[in-house]
């Protein structure tokens, strides 16, 4: 948790481009400082001028109020008491941030970091893709020429920015990969780590095995997502999964128990045998949920001895 809070504080300091007063830190931020080490450095904020605490509109000079306290004279509000503060503050060591970001991204190019001005840095090339660290997303959106300055012929540009308050979805077109600082990186072992790298060409590193792939079923038929039966995915036994997979393969066609069990590679006489709840398991939620799922998914005609799974039919699947 401390690492998460520490990274959130780093991102806030970077985005805000200004030190924070020590006594405004939350207890969680204060606890996170132990993780940050050299990433933050003490500084002092000049408090001879402050933002008027009353209207938050005007900067006003601070005076002693003659009674040991302090006040500012706001052009609009007049004299307003100002909380006494020692000005002790913390600033982000931005050079630390940029160097550790380079390591996190595997940037090994010998050329250093380019300060492009206005809170934009070219950190270097990661696998031939130029990487920009940008303090404020709107800056690159308003000045696309910045991207043209670093664009290369055969690689996307990566743009890393703190999470903006308004933008939804991706603000860039093709050729630019946008990484949100807060979401894609974290503090790790005194440095910065790039978190899982989802890309359209690869599956996520940790895929949920219950993810519905075949109708309500997971790829291996060991899970079914049926909110009407159970709020969470229902997990089946290996045998049940084989029967459900076999039933699915007949695409909703009524099929004899013998053919289904043959395709499932099981010795039982009929599909429902696998779902019977044994006396000792009566009332156990996982067993009852499996039986309920079977009841919801499989139809049968006992007289003809056939079974089918309506949700597996092509008609249903395409609607
Ligand atoms: Zn004011």
GROMACS .gro file of C-alpha atoms and ligand atoms in nm:
model
  320
    1UNK     CA    1   0.000   0.000   0.000
    2UNK     CA    2   0.283   0.237   0.087
    3UNK     CA    3   0.431   0.192  -0.260
    4UNK     CA    4   0.097   0.275  -0.418
    5UNK     CA    5   0.057   0.587  -0.205
    6UNK     CA    6   0.417   0.685  -0.272
    7UNK     CA    7   0.369   0.662  -0.647
    8UNK     CA    8   0.045   0.862  -0.625
    9UNK     CA    9   0.236   1.133  -0.439
   10UNK     CA   10   0.516   1.136  -0.699
   11UNK     CA   11   0.261   1.174  -0.979
   12UNK     CA   12   0.082   1.453  -0.793
   13UNK     CA   13   0.405   1.641  -0.733
   14UNK     CA   14   0.508   1.603  -1.095
   15UNK     CA   15   0.170   1.710  -1.231
   16UNK     CA   16   0.140   2.003  -0.992
   17UNK     CA   17   0.490   2.130  -1.072
   18UNK     CA   18   0.511   2.279  -0.726
   19UNK     CA   19   0.632   2.166  -0.382
   20UNK     CA   20   0.376   2.067  -0.120
   21UNK     CA   21   0.382   2.192   0.237
   22UNK     CA   22   0.473   1.917   0.480
   23UNK     CA   23   0.184   1.993   0.711
   24UNK     CA   24  -0.069   1.953   0.430
   25UNK     CA   25   0.034   1.592   0.368
   26UNK     CA   26  -0.222   1.330   0.466
   27UNK     CA   27  -0.109   1.058   0.710
   28UNK     CA   28  -0.094   0.818   0.414
   29UNK     CA   29   0.129   1.055   0.218
   30UNK     CA   30   0.349   1.100   0.524
   31UNK     CA   31   0.380   0.723   0.562
   32UNK     CA   32   0.465   0.693   0.192
   33UNK     CA   33   0.765   0.923   0.232
   34UNK     CA   34   0.969   0.638   0.380
   35UNK     CA   35   0.934   0.453   0.049
   36UNK     CA   36   1.033   0.753  -0.159
   37UNK     CA   37   1.382   0.809  -0.022
   38UNK     CA   38   1.574   1.028  -0.262
   39UNK     CA   39   1.279   1.089  -0.491
   40UNK     CA   40   1.170   1.386  -0.280
   41UNK     CA   41   1.383   1.655  -0.126
   42UNK     CA   42   1.306   1.907   0.142
   43UNK     CA   43   1.257   2.266   0.035
   44UNK     CA   44   1.106   2.583   0.172
   45UNK     CA   45   0.811   2.760   0.018
   46UNK     CA   46   0.834   3.137   0.023
   47UNK     CA   47   0.527   3.247   0.211
   48UNK     CA   48   0.558   3.621   0.182
   49UNK     CA   49   0.271   3.598  -0.065
   50UNK     CA   50  -0.020   3.352  -0.044
   51UNK     CA   51  -0.339   3.278  -0.229
   52UNK     CA   52  -0.615   3.446  -0.029
   53UNK     CA   53  -0.766   3.166   0.184
   54UNK     CA   54  -1.107   3.328   0.164
   55UNK     CA   55  -1.170   3.377  -0.208
   56UNK     CA   56  -0.883   3.166  -0.347
   57UNK     CA   57  -0.867   3.421  -0.629
   58UNK     CA   58  -0.601   3.676  -0.544
   59UNK     CA   59  -0.242   3.646  -0.438
   60UNK     CA   60  -0.181   3.878  -0.146
   61UNK     CA   61   0.115   3.979   0.061
   62UNK     CA   62   0.139   3.836   0.413
   63UNK     CA   63   0.174   4.060   0.718
   64UNK     CA   64   0.200   4.009   1.088
   65UNK     CA   65  -0.137   4.079   1.253
   66UNK     CA   66   0.035   4.233   1.556
   67UNK     CA   67  -0.078   3.951   1.785
   68UNK     CA   68   0.172   3.687   1.676
   69UNK     CA   69  -0.047   3.562   1.391
   70UNK     CA   70  -0.043   3.646   1.024
   71UNK     CA   71  -0.287   3.790   0.775
   72UNK     CA   72  -0.300   3.880   0.411
   73UNK     CA   73  -0.461   4.186   0.256
   74UNK     CA   74  -0.675   4.062  -0.030
   75UNK     CA   75  -0.778   4.336  -0.276
   76UNK     CA   76  -1.129   4.198  -0.265
   77UNK     CA   77  -1.179   4.048   0.079
   78UNK     CA   78  -0.964   4.284   0.283
   79UNK     CA   79  -0.764   4.145   0.574
   80UNK     CA   80  -0.790   3.766   0.599
   81UNK     CA   81  -0.621   3.555   0.861
   82UNK     CA   82  -0.353   3.324   0.722
   83UNK     CA   83  -0.259   3.002   0.893
   84UNK     CA   84   0.089   3.022   1.037
   85UNK     CA   85   0.316   2.789   0.853
   86UNK     CA   86   0.684   2.722   0.870
   87UNK     CA   87   0.699   2.680   0.495
   88UNK     CA   88   0.868   2.340   0.523
   89UNK     CA   89   0.784   2.163   0.201
   90UNK     CA   90   0.875   1.871  -0.016
   91UNK     CA   91   0.966   1.886  -0.381
   92UNK     CA   92   0.995   1.603  -0.627
   93UNK     CA   93   1.346   1.537  -0.753
   94UNK     CA   94   1.244   1.544  -1.116
   95UNK     CA   95   1.584   1.436  -1.235
   96UNK     CA   96   1.537   1.120  -1.025
   97UNK     CA   97   1.198   1.070  -1.190
   98UNK     CA   98   1.332   1.105  -1.544
   99UNK     CA   99   1.633   0.880  -1.487
  100UNK     CA  100   1.423   0.606  -1.324
  101UNK     CA  101   1.163   0.635  -1.600
  102UNK     CA  102   1.439   0.569  -1.851
  103UNK     CA  103   1.537   0.253  -1.663
  104UNK     CA  104   1.173   0.141  -1.635
  105UNK     CA  105   1.129   0.175  -2.010
  106UNK     CA  106   1.457   0.007  -2.097
  107UNK     CA  107   1.597   0.320  -2.257
  108UNK     CA  108   1.967   0.267  -2.304
  109UNK     CA  109   2.043   0.518  -2.576
  110UNK     CA  110   2.363   0.704  -2.497
  111UNK     CA  111   2.216   1.044  -2.577
  112UNK     CA  112   2.076   1.204  -2.267
  113UNK     CA  113   1.740   1.350  -2.183
  114UNK     CA  114   1.626   1.639  -2.401
  115UNK     CA  115   1.438   1.920  -2.232
  116UNK     CA  116   1.197   2.036  -2.502
  117UNK     CA  117   1.066   2.314  -2.281
  118UNK     CA  118   0.732   2.379  -2.116
  119UNK     CA  119   0.725   2.056  -1.919
  120UNK     CA  120   0.810   1.821  -2.206
  121UNK     CA  121   1.112   1.592  -2.203
  122UNK     CA  122   1.234   1.344  -2.458
  123UNK     CA  123   1.357   1.061  -2.237
  124UNK     CA  124   1.521   0.872  -2.524
  125UNK     CA  125   1.431   0.577  -2.744
  126UNK     CA  126   1.272   0.257  -2.615
  127UNK     CA  127   1.306  -0.010  -2.884
  128UNK     CA  128   1.339   0.266  -3.145
  129UNK     CA  129   1.024   0.444  -3.020
  130UNK     CA  130   1.083   0.798  -2.898
  131UNK     CA  131   0.948   0.846  -2.545
  132UNK     CA  132   0.816   1.181  -2.423
  133UNK     CA  133   0.746   1.261  -2.061
  134UNK     CA  134   0.492   1.542  -2.051
  135UNK     CA  135   0.372   1.726  -1.743
  136UNK     CA  136   0.040   1.830  -1.891
  137UNK     CA  137  -0.138   1.639  -2.167
  138UNK     CA  138  -0.307   1.953  -2.299
  139UNK     CA  139   0.035   2.091  -2.389
  140UNK     CA  140   0.096   1.825  -2.657
  141UNK     CA  141  -0.264   1.833  -2.769
  142UNK     CA  142  -0.243   2.207  -2.828
  143UNK     CA  143   0.098   2.188  -2.986
  144UNK     CA  144   0.111   1.880  -3.211
  145UNK     CA  145   0.431   2.015  -3.367
  146UNK     CA  146   0.606   1.886  -3.055
  147UNK     CA  147   0.533   1.532  -3.169
  148UNK     CA  148   0.657   1.606  -3.520
  149UNK     CA  149   0.988   1.715  -3.373
  150UNK     CA  150   1.055   1.368  -3.230
  151UNK     CA  151   0.867   1.150  -3.480
  152UNK     CA  152   1.067   0.874  -3.648
  153UNK     CA  153   0.994   0.682  -3.967
  154UNK     CA  154   0.945   0.334  -3.826
  155UNK     CA  155   0.825   0.364  -3.468
  156UNK     CA  156   0.535   0.492  -3.264
  157UNK     CA  157   0.587   0.779  -3.025
  158UNK     CA  158   0.517   0.703  -2.662
  159UNK     CA  159   0.373   0.992  -2.465
  160UNK     CA  160   0.364   0.961  -2.086
  161UNK     CA  161   0.150   1.208  -1.895
  162UNK     CA  162  -0.021   1.228  -1.557
  163UNK     CA  163  -0.389   1.139  -1.574
  164UNK     CA  164  -0.580   1.442  -1.698
  165UNK     CA  165  -0.904   1.536  -1.525
  166UNK     CA  166  -1.119   1.549  -1.834
  167UNK     CA  167  -0.992   1.341  -2.127
  168UNK     CA  168  -1.177   1.016  -2.194
  169UNK     CA  169  -1.039   0.741  -2.412
  170UNK     CA  170  -0.725   0.799  -2.614
  171UNK     CA  171  -0.657   1.158  -2.712
  172UNK     CA  172  -0.409   1.059  -2.985
  173UNK     CA  173  -0.448   0.903  -3.325
  174UNK     CA  174  -0.241   0.628  -3.480
  175UNK     CA  175   0.133   0.643  -3.430
  176UNK     CA  176   0.117   0.764  -3.070
  177UNK     CA  177   0.091   0.536  -2.770
  178UNK     CA  178  -0.035   0.716  -2.461
  179UNK     CA  179   0.074   0.591  -2.119
  180UNK     CA  180  -0.088   0.734  -1.808
  181UNK     CA  181   0.178   0.787  -1.545
  182UNK     CA  182  -0.038   0.690  -1.247
  183UNK     CA  183  -0.169   0.373  -1.408
  184UNK     CA  184   0.119   0.227  -1.604
  185UNK     CA  185   0.408   0.279  -1.364
  186UNK     CA  186   0.472   0.228  -0.996
  187UNK     CA  187   0.744   0.254  -0.734
  188UNK     CA  188   0.936  -0.069  -0.706
  189UNK     CA  189   1.255  -0.146  -0.514
  190UNK     CA  190   1.368   0.215  -0.495
  191UNK     CA  191   1.306   0.264  -0.865
  192UNK     CA  192   1.018   0.278  -1.107
  193UNK     CA  193   0.860  -0.020  -1.278
  194UNK     CA  194   0.649  -0.033  -1.593
  195UNK     CA  195   0.335  -0.235  -1.521
  196UNK     CA  196   0.191  -0.503  -1.752
  197UNK     CA  197   0.204  -0.400  -2.114
  198UNK     CA  198  -0.120  -0.486  -2.285
  199UNK     CA  199  -0.105  -0.457  -2.661
  200UNK     CA  200  -0.354  -0.557  -2.927
  201UNK     CA  201  -0.122  -0.832  -3.052
  202UNK     CA  202  -0.077  -1.010  -2.721
  203UNK     CA  203  -0.312  -1.142  -2.456
  204UNK     CA  204  -0.297  -0.986  -2.110
  205UNK     CA  205  -0.038  -1.148  -1.885
  206UNK     CA  206  -0.300  -1.254  -1.633
  207UNK     CA  207  -0.614  -1.357  -1.821
  208UNK     CA  208  -0.916  -1.442  -1.609
  209UNK     CA  209  -0.974  -1.817  -1.670
  210UNK     CA  210  -1.348  -1.763  -1.623
  211UNK     CA  211  -1.378  -1.509  -1.905
  212UNK     CA  212  -1.674  -1.614  -2.123
  213UNK     CA  213  -1.549  -1.722  -2.465
  214UNK     CA  214  -1.802  -1.980  -2.585
  215UNK     CA  215  -2.138  -1.820  -2.505
  216UNK     CA  216  -2.150  -1.815  -2.123
  217UNK     CA  217  -1.860  -2.064  -2.101
  218UNK     CA  218  -1.489  -2.006  -2.056
  219UNK     CA  219  -1.255  -2.138  -2.324
  220UNK     CA  220  -1.217  -2.472  -2.140
  221UNK     CA  221  -1.585  -2.498  -2.032
  222UNK     CA  222  -1.475  -2.513  -1.669
  223UNK     CA  223  -1.655  -2.188  -1.593
  224UNK     CA  224  -1.991  -2.040  -1.686
  225UNK     CA  225  -2.105  -1.684  -1.630
  226UNK     CA  226  -2.478  -1.700  -1.556
  227UNK     CA  227  -2.590  -1.405  -1.346
  228UNK     CA  228  -2.941  -1.552  -1.317
  229UNK     CA  229  -2.795  -1.854  -1.135
  230UNK     CA  230  -2.505  -1.703  -0.944
  231UNK     CA  231  -2.352  -1.356  -0.931
  232UNK     CA  232  -1.997  -1.492  -0.968
  233UNK     CA  233  -1.884  -1.738  -1.240
  234UNK     CA  234  -1.973  -2.101  -1.169
  235UNK     CA  235  -1.686  -2.347  -1.169
  236UNK     CA  236  -1.744  -2.704  -1.296
  237UNK     CA  237  -1.561  -3.029  -1.235
  238UNK     CA  238  -1.343  -3.170  -1.514
  239UNK     CA  239  -1.611  -3.425  -1.606
  240UNK     CA  240  -1.886  -3.165  -1.612
  241UNK     CA  241  -1.670  -2.939  -1.830
  242UNK     CA  242  -1.622  -3.227  -2.078
  243UNK     CA  243  -1.997  -3.288  -2.098
  244UNK     CA  244  -2.076  -2.918  -2.142
  245UNK     CA  245  -1.807  -2.884  -2.410
  246UNK     CA  246  -1.947  -3.185  -2.593
  247UNK     CA  247  -2.303  -3.048  -2.576
  248UNK     CA  248  -2.175  -2.710  -2.702
  249UNK     CA  249  -2.008  -2.877  -3.000
  250UNK     CA  250  -2.346  -3.005  -3.125
  251UNK     CA  251  -2.457  -2.642  -3.174
  252UNK     CA  252  -2.803  -2.681  -3.022
  253UNK     CA  253  -2.892  -2.998  -3.219
  254UNK     CA  254  -3.080  -3.261  -3.016
  255UNK     CA  255  -2.830  -3.545  -2.978
  256UNK     CA  256  -2.848  -3.887  -2.814
  257UNK     CA  257  -2.690  -3.931  -2.474
  258UNK     CA  258  -2.464  -4.199  -2.617
  259UNK     CA  259  -2.309  -3.966  -2.880
  260UNK     CA  260  -2.268  -3.684  -2.631
  261UNK     CA  261  -2.096  -3.906  -2.372
  262UNK     CA  262  -1.878  -4.057  -2.643
  263UNK     CA  263  -1.763  -3.712  -2.753
  264UNK     CA  264  -1.704  -3.616  -2.390
  265UNK     CA  265  -1.494  -3.931  -2.349
  266UNK     CA  266  -1.681  -4.038  -2.037
  267UNK     CA  267  -1.835  -4.368  -1.924
  268UNK     CA  268  -2.153  -4.229  -1.765
  269UNK     CA  269  -2.481  -4.309  -1.939
  270UNK     CA  270  -2.617  -3.958  -1.979
  271UNK     CA  271  -2.510  -3.591  -1.934
  272UNK     CA  272  -2.724  -3.531  -1.625
  273UNK     CA  273  -2.540  -3.807  -1.435
  274UNK     CA  274  -2.243  -3.576  -1.393
  275UNK     CA  275  -2.454  -3.306  -1.228
  276UNK     CA  276  -2.641  -3.513  -0.970
  277UNK     CA  277  -2.579  -3.372  -0.624
  278UNK     CA  278  -2.473  -3.652  -0.391
  279UNK     CA  279  -2.649  -3.674  -0.056
  280UNK     CA  280  -2.340  -3.553   0.129
  281UNK     CA  281  -2.319  -3.247  -0.097
  282UNK     CA  282  -2.683  -3.139  -0.069
  283UNK     CA  283  -2.716  -2.771   0.016
  284UNK     CA  284  -2.352  -2.695  -0.068
  285UNK     CA  285  -2.364  -2.382  -0.285
  286UNK     CA  286  -2.101  -2.491  -0.540
  287UNK     CA  287  -2.284  -2.819  -0.613
  288UNK     CA  288  -2.627  -2.661  -0.620
  289UNK     CA  289  -2.499  -2.386  -0.855
  290UNK     CA  290  -2.360  -2.645  -1.097
  291UNK     CA  291  -2.691  -2.831  -1.105
  292UNK     CA  292  -2.882  -2.504  -1.150
  293UNK     CA  293  -2.648  -2.406  -1.435
  294UNK     CA  294  -2.706  -2.742  -1.602
  295UNK     CA  295  -3.081  -2.694  -1.566
  296UNK     CA  296  -3.060  -2.347  -1.718
  297UNK     CA  297  -2.838  -2.450  -2.010
  298UNK     CA  298  -2.937  -2.803  -2.113
  299UNK     CA  299  -3.272  -2.920  -2.248
  300UNK     CA  300  -3.370  -3.285  -2.281
  301UNK     CA  301  -3.640  -3.513  -2.413
  302UNK     CA  302  -3.627  -3.812  -2.184
  303UNK     CA  303  -3.860  -4.025  -2.395
  304UNK     CA  304  -3.633  -3.988  -2.699
  305UNK     CA  305  -3.319  -3.986  -2.486
  306UNK     CA  306  -3.183  -3.668  -2.651
  307UNK     CA  307  -3.016  -3.360  -2.508
  308UNK     CA  308  -2.934  -3.019  -2.652
  309UNK     CA  309  -2.797  -2.683  -2.549
  310UNK     CA  310  -3.008  -2.400  -2.699
  311UNK     CA  311  -2.744  -2.133  -2.629
  312UNK     CA  312  -2.499  -2.322  -2.854
  313UNK     CA  313  -2.717  -2.293  -3.163
  314UNK     CA  314  -2.586  -2.072  -3.441
  315UNK     CA  315  -2.911  -1.871  -3.443
  316UNK     CA  316  -2.882  -1.777  -3.080
  317UNK     CA  317  -2.510  -1.714  -3.094
  318UNK     CA  318  -2.546  -1.462  -3.375
  319UNK     CA  319  -2.815  -1.252  -3.212
  320LIG    ZN1  320  -0.975   3.730  -0.124
   0.00000   0.00000   0.00000
